[in-house]
Amino acid sequence: MKMKTLKYSRQRESIIEYLKDRTDHPTAEQVYQNVRIEYPNISLGTVYRNLGLLSDMGRVLKISCGDMAEHFDPNTHEHYHFICTDCNSVHDLEMESIDFINTLASKSFSGEIQGHTTYFYGKCKDCK
Amino acid sequence: MKMKTLKYSRQRESIIEYLKDRTDHPTAEQVYQNVRIEYPNISLGTVYRNLGLLSDMGRVLKISCGDMAEHFDPNTHEHYHFICTDCNSVHDLEMESIDFINTLASKSFSGEIQGHTTYFYGKCKDCK
DNA sequence: CTGCATGCAAATCTTTTGCATAAGA
DNA sequence: TCTTATGCAAAAGATTTGCATGCAG
């Protein structure tokens, strides 16, 4: 993977700033709508380009929860996600690590297992 | 959920037949291209409509592996998936159940956890 | 200056839908 | 005959890309 030198950009900075303390896993569209308040001329393309960069750099997580759009999570330390099957909201789950399931999986696979992604699902407290 | 009566259709049958012994988790487009050999006039819309039905009926699994398109799996008995981070292929992982992680997750969540989806990732045997 | 980043729009891709017609039951 | 299914094409939603211009280093 080629790592090109990044230059500062106020737009990227604003995206990072917006994401920083979110725990609601916004989509690119939501990021766009919010960063737009500060930079009315920013374009959706720029938002996508930067979210892609940040995700490649490992500064944000991409979450594919099957609801068509990608969601983004600024929390990159180990944690899991819960997805409500009613309202499609995505919640953080700060639980003990279950990385040992990689070992369990290794026993049944000839490739090389490097990690896993687990999404828990059910009804969130507002929907049950 | 309203269950309307299904009528037989040769197109749907052909889709089911095609999917039946696949283990390579094809996308809607791939299903389309193949069913087209037998039914040249089938439309992509019909393929999507039927895959949606089958998925709602629980006869196939929808797999969102973050590569833009949904993949479909005719194997509905409990198993897991491995996604190659190099070639994006999806492999079945017939391993012992790890449903007990639902209980682990419950301890850290106030909603109601009904299940989980786990994708393991790494490099498959052809890519390592 | 030089090259990465942006804005804008057009282009892609995937999936959904409306509607007139065909085909099961 | 009644209702669901299909084909086709248009629409919709998400993401990418080409290009001329702007801005950081």
PDB file of C-alpha atoms (C1' of nucleotides) in Angstrom:
ATOM      1  CA  MET A   1       0.000   0.000   0.000  1.00  0.00           C
ATOM      2  CA  LYS A   2       1.432   3.336  -1.089  1.00  0.00           C
ATOM      3  CA  MET A   3       1.281   6.046   1.552  1.00  0.00           C
ATOM      4  CA  LYS A   4       1.171   9.475  -0.016  1.00  0.00           C
ATOM      5  CA  THR A   5       1.941  12.509   2.086  1.00  0.00           C
ATOM      6  CA  LEU A   6      -1.130  14.157   3.501  1.00  0.00           C
ATOM      7  CA  LYS A   7      -1.491  17.892   3.455  1.00  0.00           C
ATOM      8  CA  TYR A   8      -3.525  19.731   5.993  1.00  0.00           C
ATOM      9  CA  SER A   9      -7.004  20.748   4.967  1.00  0.00           C
ATOM     10  CA  ARG A  10      -9.558  22.602   7.033  1.00  0.00           C
ATOM     11  CA  GLN A  11     -12.287  20.421   5.550  1.00  0.00           C
ATOM     12  CA  ARG A  12     -10.654  17.208   6.715  1.00  0.00           C
ATOM     13  CA  GLU A  13     -10.002  18.779  10.066  1.00  0.00           C
ATOM     14  CA  SER A  14     -13.648  19.691  10.396  1.00  0.00           C
ATOM     15  CA  ILE A  15     -14.737  16.159   9.533  1.00  0.00           C
ATOM     16  CA  ILE A  16     -12.416  14.740  12.179  1.00  0.00           C
ATOM     17  CA  GLU A  17     -13.633  17.304  14.674  1.00  0.00           C
ATOM     18  CA  TYR A  18     -17.256  16.461  14.001  1.00  0.00           C
ATOM     19  CA  LEU A  19     -16.697  12.734  14.258  1.00  0.00           C
ATOM     20  CA  LYS A  20     -14.490  12.932  17.340  1.00  0.00           C
ATOM     21  CA  ASP A  21     -17.085  12.644  20.039  1.00  0.00           C
ATOM     22  CA  ARG A  22     -19.930  11.029  18.205  1.00  0.00           C
ATOM     23  CA  THR A  23     -21.128   7.661  19.384  1.00  0.00           C
ATOM     24  CA  ASP A  24     -24.013   7.412  16.952  1.00  0.00           C
ATOM     25  CA  HIS A  25     -22.037   6.159  13.949  1.00  0.00           C
ATOM     26  CA  PRO A  26     -23.063   8.685  11.293  1.00  0.00           C
ATOM     27  CA  THR A  27     -23.161   7.997   7.564  1.00  0.00           C
ATOM     28  CA  ALA A  28     -21.223  10.028   4.991  1.00  0.00           C
ATOM     29  CA  GLU A  29     -24.405  11.974   4.272  1.00  0.00           C
ATOM     30  CA  GLN A  30     -24.815  12.903   7.930  1.00  0.00           C
ATOM     31  CA  VAL A  31     -21.193  13.974   8.171  1.00  0.00           C
ATOM     32  CA  TYR A  32     -21.709  16.073   5.076  1.00  0.00           C
ATOM     33  CA  GLN A  33     -24.849  17.772   6.400  1.00  0.00           C
ATOM     34  CA  ASN A  34     -23.088  18.698   9.613  1.00  0.00           C
ATOM     35  CA  VAL A  35     -19.736  19.805   8.280  1.00  0.00           C
ATOM     36  CA  ARG A  36     -21.734  21.912   5.834  1.00  0.00           C
ATOM     37  CA  ILE A  37     -22.866  24.110   8.683  1.00  0.00           C
ATOM     38  CA  GLU A  38     -19.280  25.278   9.160  1.00  0.00           C
ATOM     39  CA  TYR A  39     -18.171  24.978   5.513  1.00  0.00           C
ATOM     40  CA  PRO A  40     -21.221  25.548   3.320  1.00  0.00           C
ATOM     41  CA  ASN A  41     -19.227  24.895   0.154  1.00  0.00           C
ATOM     42  CA  ILE A  42     -17.809  21.521   1.068  1.00  0.00           C
ATOM     43  CA  SER A  43     -18.870  18.835  -1.362  1.00  0.00           C
ATOM     44  CA  LEU A  44     -20.087  15.314  -0.722  1.00  0.00           C
ATOM     45  CA  GLY A  45     -17.189  14.050  -2.807  1.00  0.00           C
ATOM     46  CA  THR A  46     -14.707  15.651  -0.444  1.00  0.00           C
ATOM     47  CA  VAL A  47     -16.437  14.068   2.511  1.00  0.00           C
ATOM     48  CA  TYR A  48     -16.254  10.635   0.891  1.00  0.00           C
ATOM     49  CA  ARG A  49     -12.629  11.140  -0.109  1.00  0.00           C
ATOM     50  CA  ASN A  50     -11.664  12.091   3.414  1.00  0.00           C
ATOM     51  CA  LEU A  51     -13.673   9.409   5.136  1.00  0.00           C
ATOM     52  CA  GLY A  52     -11.945   6.954   2.833  1.00  0.00           C
ATOM     53  CA  LEU A  53      -8.537   8.346   3.755  1.00  0.00           C
ATOM     54  CA  LEU A  54      -9.266   8.321   7.477  1.00  0.00           C
ATOM     55  CA  SER A  55     -10.534   4.801   7.229  1.00  0.00           C
ATOM     56  CA  ASP A  56      -7.429   3.682   5.324  1.00  0.00           C
ATOM     57  CA  MET A  57      -5.241   5.321   7.948  1.00  0.00           C
ATOM     58  CA  GLY A  58      -7.172   3.465  10.620  1.00  0.00           C
ATOM     59  CA  ARG A  59      -8.400   6.645  12.264  1.00  0.00           C
ATOM     60  CA  VAL A  60     -12.035   5.711  11.836  1.00  0.00           C
ATOM     61  CA  LEU A  61     -13.872   2.417  11.429  1.00  0.00           C
ATOM     62  CA  LYS A  62     -16.188   1.634   8.568  1.00  0.00           C
ATOM     63  CA  ILE A  63     -19.293  -0.223   9.694  1.00  0.00           C
ATOM     64  CA  SER A  64     -21.361  -2.147   7.150  1.00  0.00           C
ATOM     65  CA  CYS A  65     -24.547  -2.912   8.966  1.00  0.00           C
ATOM     66  CA  GLY A  66     -26.453  -4.024   5.926  1.00  0.00           C
ATOM     67  CA  ASP A  67     -28.629  -0.943   5.757  1.00  0.00           C
ATOM     68  CA  MET A  68     -27.178   0.181   2.446  1.00  0.00           C
ATOM     69  CA  ALA A  69     -24.985   3.022   3.650  1.00  0.00           C
ATOM     70  CA  GLU A  70     -21.621   2.755   5.324  1.00  0.00           C
ATOM     71  CA  HIS A  71     -21.413   4.132   8.872  1.00  0.00           C
ATOM     72  CA  PHE A  72     -18.329   5.638  10.476  1.00  0.00           C
ATOM     73  CA  ASP A  73     -16.991   5.240  13.979  1.00  0.00           C
ATOM     74  CA  PRO A  74     -14.223   7.400  15.467  1.00  0.00           C
ATOM     75  CA  ASN A  75     -13.761   4.942  18.298  1.00  0.00           C
ATOM     76  CA  THR A  76     -10.946   2.710  17.122  1.00  0.00           C
ATOM     77  CA  HIS A  77     -10.115   0.949  20.331  1.00  0.00           C
ATOM     78  CA  GLU A  78     -11.428  -2.577  20.582  1.00  0.00           C
ATOM     79  CA  HIS A  79     -15.153  -2.721  21.042  1.00  0.00           C
ATOM     80  CA  TYR A  80     -18.237  -4.284  19.506  1.00  0.00           C
ATOM     81  CA  HIS A  81     -21.487  -3.105  18.015  1.00  0.00           C
ATOM     82  CA  PHE A  82     -25.131  -3.749  18.528  1.00  0.00           C
ATOM     83  CA  ILE A  83     -27.588  -3.081  15.721  1.00  0.00           C
ATOM     84  CA  CYS A  84     -31.279  -2.643  16.448  1.00  0.00           C
ATOM     85  CA  THR A  85     -33.344  -4.683  14.008  1.00  0.00           C
ATOM     86  CA  ASP A  86     -36.239  -2.276  14.497  1.00  0.00           C
ATOM     87  CA  CYS A  87     -34.785   1.214  14.204  1.00  0.00           C
ATOM     88  CA  ASN A  88     -31.420   0.295  12.642  1.00  0.00           C
ATOM     89  CA  SER A  89     -29.505   2.319  15.192  1.00  0.00           C
ATOM     90  CA  VAL A  90     -25.935   1.274  15.926  1.00  0.00           C
ATOM     91  CA  HIS A  91     -24.745   1.187  19.531  1.00  0.00           C
ATOM     92  CA  ASP A  92     -21.318   0.707  21.041  1.00  0.00           C
ATOM     93  CA  LEU A  93     -20.846  -2.333  23.203  1.00  0.00           C
ATOM     94  CA  GLU A  94     -17.937  -1.926  25.589  1.00  0.00           C
ATOM     95  CA  MET A  95     -17.533  -5.533  26.551  1.00  0.00           C
ATOM     96  CA  GLU A  96     -14.742  -7.914  27.434  1.00  0.00           C
ATOM     97  CA  SER A  97     -12.716  -9.007  24.436  1.00  0.00           C
ATOM     98  CA  ILE A  98     -13.867 -12.067  22.570  1.00  0.00           C
ATOM     99  CA  ASP A  99     -10.765 -12.262  20.409  1.00  0.00           C
ATOM    100  CA  PHE A 100     -10.328 -15.862  21.470  1.00  0.00           C
ATOM    101  CA  ILE A 101     -13.007 -16.783  18.944  1.00  0.00           C
ATOM    102  CA  ASN A 102     -10.326 -16.262  16.289  1.00  0.00           C
ATOM    103  CA  THR A 103      -8.557 -19.289  17.686  1.00  0.00           C
ATOM    104  CA  LEU A 104     -11.734 -21.312  17.633  1.00  0.00           C
ATOM    105  CA  ALA A 105     -12.260 -20.355  14.003  1.00  0.00           C
ATOM    106  CA  SER A 106      -8.662 -21.160  13.055  1.00  0.00           C
ATOM    107  CA  LYS A 107      -9.274 -24.794  13.882  1.00  0.00           C
ATOM    108  CA  SER A 108     -11.711 -25.071  11.007  1.00  0.00           C
ATOM    109  CA  PHE A 109      -9.947 -23.043   8.368  1.00  0.00           C
ATOM    110  CA  SER A 110      -6.893 -23.483   6.231  1.00  0.00           C
ATOM    111  CA  GLY A 111      -6.347 -19.785   5.524  1.00  0.00           C
ATOM    112  CA  GLU A 112      -4.913 -17.313   7.988  1.00  0.00           C
ATOM    113  CA  ILE A 113      -7.404 -15.716  10.342  1.00  0.00           C
ATOM    114  CA  GLN A 114      -6.311 -12.252  11.388  1.00  0.00           C
ATOM    115  CA  GLY A 115      -9.373 -10.968  13.151  1.00  0.00           C
ATOM    116  CA  HIS A 116     -13.129 -10.830  13.239  1.00  0.00           C
ATOM    117  CA  THR A 117     -16.008  -8.431  13.151  1.00  0.00           C
ATOM    118  CA  THR A 118     -19.033  -9.225  15.245  1.00  0.00           C
ATOM    119  CA  TYR A 119     -22.306  -7.379  15.156  1.00  0.00           C
ATOM    120  CA  PHE A 120     -24.839  -8.257  17.815  1.00  0.00           C
ATOM    121  CA  TYR A 121     -28.443  -7.642  16.994  1.00  0.00           C
ATOM    122  CA  GLY A 122     -31.837  -7.512  18.618  1.00  0.00           C
ATOM    123  CA  LYS A 123     -34.039  -4.717  19.913  1.00  0.00           C
ATOM    124  CA  CYS A 124     -32.557  -1.699  21.581  1.00  0.00           C
ATOM    125  CA  LYS A 125     -33.994  -0.300  24.765  1.00  0.00           C
ATOM    126  CA  ASP A 126     -36.199   2.186  22.911  1.00  0.00           C
ATOM    127  CA  CYS A 127     -37.679  -0.477  20.644  1.00  0.00           C
ATOM    128  CA  LYS A 128     -38.425  -3.389  22.934  1.00  0.00           C
TER     129      LYS A 128
ATOM    130  CA  MET B   1     -45.231  -9.226   9.161  1.00  0.00           C
ATOM    131  CA  LYS B   2     -47.824 -10.036   6.548  1.00  0.00           C
ATOM    132  CA  MET B   3     -47.256 -13.336   4.750  1.00  0.00           C
ATOM    133  CA  LYS B   4     -48.788 -13.246   1.309  1.00  0.00           C
ATOM    134  CA  THR B   5     -49.323 -16.482  -0.590  1.00  0.00           C
ATOM    135  CA  LEU B   6     -46.513 -17.334  -2.953  1.00  0.00           C
ATOM    136  CA  LYS B   7     -47.270 -18.650  -6.385  1.00  0.00           C
ATOM    137  CA  TYR B   8     -44.908 -20.886  -8.235  1.00  0.00           C
ATOM    138  CA  SER B   9     -42.701 -19.260 -10.847  1.00  0.00           C
ATOM    139  CA  ARG B  10     -40.148 -20.931 -13.040  1.00  0.00           C
ATOM    140  CA  GLN B  11     -37.853 -17.959 -12.624  1.00  0.00           C
ATOM    141  CA  ARG B  12     -37.828 -18.244  -8.859  1.00  0.00           C
ATOM    142  CA  GLU B  13     -37.335 -21.973  -9.154  1.00  0.00           C
ATOM    143  CA  SER B  14     -34.348 -21.436 -11.386  1.00  0.00           C
ATOM    144  CA  ILE B  15     -32.814 -18.977  -8.944  1.00  0.00           C
ATOM    145  CA  ILE B  16     -33.242 -21.465  -6.106  1.00  0.00           C
ATOM    146  CA  GLU B  17     -31.823 -24.224  -8.256  1.00  0.00           C
ATOM    147  CA  TYR B  18     -28.785 -22.153  -9.183  1.00  0.00           C
ATOM    148  CA  LEU B  19     -28.105 -21.134  -5.618  1.00  0.00           C
ATOM    149  CA  LYS B  20     -28.688 -24.575  -4.146  1.00  0.00           C
ATOM    150  CA  ASP B  21     -25.201 -26.010  -4.310  1.00  0.00           C
ATOM    151  CA  ARG B  22     -23.130 -22.868  -4.519  1.00  0.00           C
ATOM    152  CA  THR B  23     -20.667 -22.192  -1.752  1.00  0.00           C
ATOM    153  CA  ASP B  24     -19.199 -19.096  -3.311  1.00  0.00           C
ATOM    154  CA  HIS B  25     -21.835 -16.639  -2.113  1.00  0.00           C
ATOM    155  CA  PRO B  26     -22.819 -14.971  -5.391  1.00  0.00           C
ATOM    156  CA  THR B  27     -24.170 -11.447  -5.719  1.00  0.00           C
ATOM    157  CA  ALA B  28     -27.520 -10.603  -7.336  1.00  0.00           C
ATOM    158  CA  GLU B  29     -25.678  -9.734 -10.524  1.00  0.00           C
ATOM    159  CA  GLN B  30     -23.987 -13.131 -10.642  1.00  0.00           C
ATOM    160  CA  VAL B  31     -27.279 -14.911 -10.027  1.00  0.00           C
ATOM    161  CA  TYR B  32     -28.786 -12.854 -12.823  1.00  0.00           C
ATOM    162  CA  GLN B  33     -26.030 -13.670 -15.300  1.00  0.00           C
ATOM    163  CA  ASN B  34     -26.371 -17.360 -14.633  1.00  0.00           C
ATOM    164  CA  VAL B  35     -30.135 -17.696 -14.540  1.00  0.00           C
ATOM    165  CA  ARG B  36     -30.111 -15.730 -17.784  1.00  0.00           C
ATOM    166  CA  ILE B  37     -28.518 -18.698 -19.520  1.00  0.00           C
ATOM    167  CA  GLU B  38     -31.690 -20.680 -18.943  1.00  0.00           C
ATOM    168  CA  TYR B  39     -34.137 -17.771 -19.075  1.00  0.00           C
ATOM    169  CA  PRO B  40     -32.671 -15.121 -21.360  1.00  0.00           C
ATOM    170  CA  ASN B  41     -35.561 -12.755 -20.715  1.00  0.00           C
ATOM    171  CA  ILE B  42     -35.419 -12.708 -16.941  1.00  0.00           C
ATOM    172  CA  SER B  43     -34.832  -9.238 -15.603  1.00  0.00           C
ATOM    173  CA  LEU B  44     -32.522  -8.076 -12.867  1.00  0.00           C
ATOM    174  CA  GLY B  45     -35.557  -6.688 -11.048  1.00  0.00           C
ATOM    175  CA  THR B  46     -37.075 -10.154 -10.865  1.00  0.00           C
ATOM    176  CA  VAL B  47     -33.850 -11.550  -9.479  1.00  0.00           C
ATOM    177  CA  TYR B  48     -33.759  -8.887  -6.801  1.00  0.00           C
ATOM    178  CA  ARG B  49     -37.426  -9.368  -5.966  1.00  0.00           C
ATOM    179  CA  ASN B  50     -36.962 -13.107  -5.561  1.00  0.00           C
ATOM    180  CA  LEU B  51     -33.738 -12.919  -3.614  1.00  0.00           C
ATOM    181  CA  GLY B  52     -35.533 -10.523  -1.310  1.00  0.00           C
ATOM    182  CA  LEU B  53     -38.416 -12.949  -0.886  1.00  0.00           C
ATOM    183  CA  LEU B  54     -36.154 -15.925  -0.279  1.00  0.00           C
ATOM    184  CA  SER B  55     -34.199 -13.946   2.218  1.00  0.00           C
ATOM    185  CA  ASP B  56     -37.376 -12.860   4.037  1.00  0.00           C
ATOM    186  CA  MET B  57     -38.545 -16.449   4.122  1.00  0.00           C
ATOM    187  CA  GLY B  58     -35.211 -17.437   5.600  1.00  0.00           C
ATOM    188  CA  ARG B  59     -34.311 -19.700   2.696  1.00  0.00           C
ATOM    189  CA  VAL B  60     -31.152 -17.781   1.893  1.00  0.00           C
ATOM    190  CA  LEU B  61     -28.857 -15.587   3.949  1.00  0.00           C
ATOM    191  CA  LYS B  62     -27.880 -12.069   3.010  1.00  0.00           C
ATOM    192  CA  ILE B  63     -24.228 -11.336   3.604  1.00  0.00           C
ATOM    193  CA  SER B  64     -22.998  -7.753   3.805  1.00  0.00           C
ATOM    194  CA  CYS B  65     -19.272  -8.008   3.577  1.00  0.00           C
ATOM    195  CA  GLY B  66     -18.665  -4.339   3.004  1.00  0.00           C
ATOM    196  CA  ASP B  67     -17.777  -4.719  -0.651  1.00  0.00           C
ATOM    197  CA  MET B  68     -20.746  -2.702  -1.824  1.00  0.00           C
ATOM    198  CA  ALA B  69     -22.966  -5.537  -3.057  1.00  0.00           C
ATOM    199  CA  GLU B  70     -25.004  -7.965  -1.015  1.00  0.00           C
ATOM    200  CA  HIS B  71     -24.002 -11.649  -1.299  1.00  0.00           C
ATOM    201  CA  PHE B  72     -26.381 -14.592  -0.951  1.00  0.00           C
ATOM    202  CA  ASP B  73     -25.880 -17.897   0.794  1.00  0.00           C
ATOM    203  CA  PRO B  74     -28.194 -20.899   0.396  1.00  0.00           C
ATOM    204  CA  ASN B  75     -26.664 -22.558   3.432  1.00  0.00           C
ATOM    205  CA  THR B  76     -28.963 -21.532   6.266  1.00  0.00           C
ATOM    206  CA  HIS B  77     -27.782 -23.879   8.950  1.00  0.00           C
ATOM    207  CA  GLU B  78     -25.605 -22.297  11.569  1.00  0.00           C
ATOM    208  CA  HIS B  79     -22.177 -21.468  10.274  1.00  0.00           C
ATOM    209  CA  TYR B  80     -19.759 -18.579   9.980  1.00  0.00           C
ATOM    210  CA  HIS B  81     -17.942 -16.739   7.246  1.00  0.00           C
ATOM    211  CA  PHE B  82     -14.414 -15.815   6.404  1.00  0.00           C
ATOM    212  CA  ILE B  83     -13.708 -12.896   4.117  1.00  0.00           C
ATOM    213  CA  CYS B  84     -10.375 -12.577   2.383  1.00  0.00           C
ATOM    214  CA  THR B  85      -9.030  -9.057   2.698  1.00  0.00           C
ATOM    215  CA  ASP B  86      -7.028  -9.530  -0.484  1.00  0.00           C
ATOM    216  CA  CYS B  87      -9.406 -11.063  -3.017  1.00  0.00           C
ATOM    217  CA  ASN B  88     -12.685 -10.360  -1.186  1.00  0.00           C
ATOM    218  CA  SER B  89     -13.830 -13.944  -1.540  1.00  0.00           C
ATOM    219  CA  VAL B  90     -16.280 -15.265   1.036  1.00  0.00           C
ATOM    220  CA  HIS B  91     -15.723 -18.728   2.489  1.00  0.00           C
ATOM    221  CA  ASP B  92     -17.879 -20.898   4.699  1.00  0.00           C
ATOM    222  CA  LEU B  93     -16.495 -21.760   8.089  1.00  0.00           C
ATOM    223  CA  GLU B  94     -18.089 -24.871   9.527  1.00  0.00           C
ATOM    224  CA  MET B  95     -17.014 -24.424  13.106  1.00  0.00           C
ATOM    225  CA  GLU B  96     -18.379 -25.118  16.543  1.00  0.00           C
ATOM    226  CA  SER B  97     -21.072 -22.668  17.594  1.00  0.00           C
ATOM    227  CA  ILE B  98     -19.978 -19.516  19.359  1.00  0.00           C
ATOM    228  CA  ASP B  99     -23.490 -18.471  20.318  1.00  0.00           C
ATOM    229  CA  PHE B 100     -22.338 -18.154  23.880  1.00  0.00           C
ATOM    230  CA  ILE B 101     -20.834 -14.788  23.004  1.00  0.00           C
ATOM    231  CA  ASN B 102     -24.391 -13.453  23.036  1.00  0.00           C
ATOM    232  CA  THR B 103     -24.433 -14.032  26.756  1.00  0.00           C
ATOM    233  CA  LEU B 104     -21.103 -12.288  27.176  1.00  0.00           C
ATOM    234  CA  ALA B 105     -22.453  -9.315  25.248  1.00  0.00           C
ATOM    235  CA  SER B 106     -25.690  -9.215  27.245  1.00  0.00           C
ATOM    236  CA  LYS B 107     -23.725  -8.357  30.346  1.00  0.00           C
ATOM    237  CA  SER B 108     -22.734  -5.026  28.852  1.00  0.00           C
ATOM    238  CA  PHE B 109     -25.957  -3.989  27.205  1.00  0.00           C
ATOM    239  CA  SER B 110     -29.350  -2.835  28.401  1.00  0.00           C
ATOM    240  CA  GLY B 111     -31.220  -3.806  25.219  1.00  0.00           C
ATOM    241  CA  GLU B 112     -32.164  -7.336  24.275  1.00  0.00           C
ATOM    242  CA  ILE B 113     -29.539  -9.300  22.370  1.00  0.00           C
ATOM    243  CA  GLN B 114     -31.086 -11.868  20.075  1.00  0.00           C
ATOM    244  CA  GLY B 115     -28.124 -13.002  18.034  1.00  0.00           C
ATOM    245  CA  HIS B 116     -24.923 -12.041  16.351  1.00  0.00           C
ATOM    246  CA  THR B 117     -23.191 -12.047  13.025  1.00  0.00           C
ATOM    247  CA  THR B 118     -19.477 -12.682  12.947  1.00  0.00           C
ATOM    248  CA  TYR B 119     -17.234 -12.342   9.950  1.00  0.00           C
ATOM    249  CA  PHE B 120     -13.686 -13.544  10.304  1.00  0.00           C
ATOM    250  CA  TYR B 121     -11.122 -11.968   8.069  1.00  0.00           C
ATOM    251  CA  GLY B 122      -7.552 -12.429   6.942  1.00  0.00           C
ATOM    252  CA  LYS B 123      -5.913 -13.959   3.898  1.00  0.00           C
ATOM    253  CA  CYS B 124      -7.344 -17.042   2.258  1.00  0.00           C
ATOM    254  CA  LYS B 125      -5.152 -19.917   1.216  1.00  0.00           C
ATOM    255  CA  ASP B 126      -4.786 -18.582  -2.328  1.00  0.00           C
ATOM    256  CA  CYS B 127      -3.701 -15.149  -1.169  1.00  0.00           C
ATOM    257  CA  LYS B 128      -1.257 -15.801   1.634  1.00  0.00           C
TER     258      LYS B 128
ATOM    259  C1'  DC C   1       6.550  26.398  -7.804  1.00  0.00           C
ATOM    260  C1'  DT C   2       4.709  21.537  -7.165  1.00  0.00           C
ATOM    261  C1'  DG C   3       1.571  18.483  -5.727  1.00  0.00           C
ATOM    262  C1'  DC C   4      -2.199  17.236  -2.872  1.00  0.00           C
ATOM    263  C1'  DA C   5      -7.085  18.766  -1.910  1.00  0.00           C
ATOM    264  C1'  DT C   6     -11.363  20.792  -3.280  1.00  0.00           C
ATOM    265  C1'  DG C   7     -15.842  21.823  -5.639  1.00  0.00           C
ATOM    266  C1'  DC C   8     -18.821  20.499  -9.081  1.00  0.00           C
ATOM    267  C1'  DA C   9     -20.919  17.568 -12.076  1.00  0.00           C
ATOM    268  C1'  DA C  10     -21.171  13.608 -14.469  1.00  0.00           C
ATOM    269  C1'  DA C  11     -20.663   8.774 -14.190  1.00  0.00           C
ATOM    270  C1'  DT C  12     -21.070   4.171 -11.802  1.00  0.00           C
ATOM    271  C1'  DC C  13     -23.099   0.715  -9.182  1.00  0.00           C
ATOM    272  C1'  DT C  14     -26.529  -1.499  -6.633  1.00  0.00           C
ATOM    273  C1'  DT C  15     -31.166  -1.882  -5.550  1.00  0.00           C
ATOM    274  C1'  DT C  16     -36.026  -0.453  -5.807  1.00  0.00           C
ATOM    275  C1'  DT C  17     -40.359   0.700  -8.091  1.00  0.00           C
ATOM    276  C1'  DG C  18     -44.329   1.744 -11.260  1.00  0.00           C
ATOM    277  C1'  DC C  19     -46.912  -0.139 -14.684  1.00  0.00           C
ATOM    278  C1'  DA C  20     -48.863  -2.879 -18.303  1.00  0.00           C
ATOM    279  C1'  DT C  21     -48.844  -7.691 -19.409  1.00  0.00           C
ATOM    280  C1'  DA C  22     -48.219 -12.764 -18.535  1.00  0.00           C
ATOM    281  C1'  DA C  23     -49.051 -16.669 -15.984  1.00  0.00           C
ATOM    282  C1'  DG C  24     -50.239 -19.557 -11.685  1.00  0.00           C
ATOM    283  C1'  DA C  25     -54.236 -21.283  -8.852  1.00  0.00           C
TER     284       DA C  25
ATOM    285  C1'  DT D   1     -61.258 -14.889 -12.986  1.00  0.00           C
ATOM    286  C1'  DC D   2     -58.502 -13.200  -9.392  1.00  0.00           C
ATOM    287  C1'  DT D   3     -54.042 -12.359  -7.784  1.00  0.00           C
ATOM    288  C1'  DT D   4     -49.286 -12.746  -7.779  1.00  0.00           C
ATOM    289  C1'  DA D   5     -45.099 -12.582 -10.840  1.00  0.00           C
ATOM    290  C1'  DT D   6     -42.630 -10.746 -14.679  1.00  0.00           C
ATOM    291  C1'  DG D   7     -40.148  -7.627 -17.964  1.00  0.00           C
ATOM    292  C1'  DC D   8     -38.787  -3.207 -18.882  1.00  0.00           C
ATOM    293  C1'  DA D   9     -37.435   1.092 -17.940  1.00  0.00           C
ATOM    294  C1'  DA D  10     -37.097   4.765 -15.061  1.00  0.00           C
ATOM    295  C1'  DA D  11     -35.939   6.243 -10.406  1.00  0.00           C
ATOM    296  C1'  DA D  12     -33.450   6.340  -6.296  1.00  0.00           C
ATOM    297  C1'  DG D  13     -29.584   6.047  -3.173  1.00  0.00           C
ATOM    298  C1'  DA D  14     -24.654   5.548  -2.287  1.00  0.00           C
ATOM    299  C1'  DT D  15     -20.144   6.178  -3.812  1.00  0.00           C
ATOM    300  C1'  DT D  16     -16.587   7.258  -7.217  1.00  0.00           C
ATOM    301  C1'  DT D  17     -14.232   9.957 -10.593  1.00  0.00           C
ATOM    302  C1'  DG D  18     -12.495  13.534 -14.092  1.00  0.00           C
ATOM    303  C1'  DC D  19     -11.092  17.961 -14.348  1.00  0.00           C
ATOM    304  C1'  DA D  20     -10.039  22.757 -13.702  1.00  0.00           C
ATOM    305  C1'  DT D  21      -8.934  25.517  -9.836  1.00  0.00           C
ATOM    306  C1'  DG D  22      -7.356  26.425  -4.972  1.00  0.00           C
ATOM    307  C1'  DC D  23      -4.267  26.049  -1.229  1.00  0.00           C
ATOM    308  C1'  DA D  24      -0.484  23.941   1.695  1.00  0.00           C
ATOM    309  C1'  DG D  25       4.380  23.088   1.973  1.00  0.00           C
TER     310       DG D  25
END
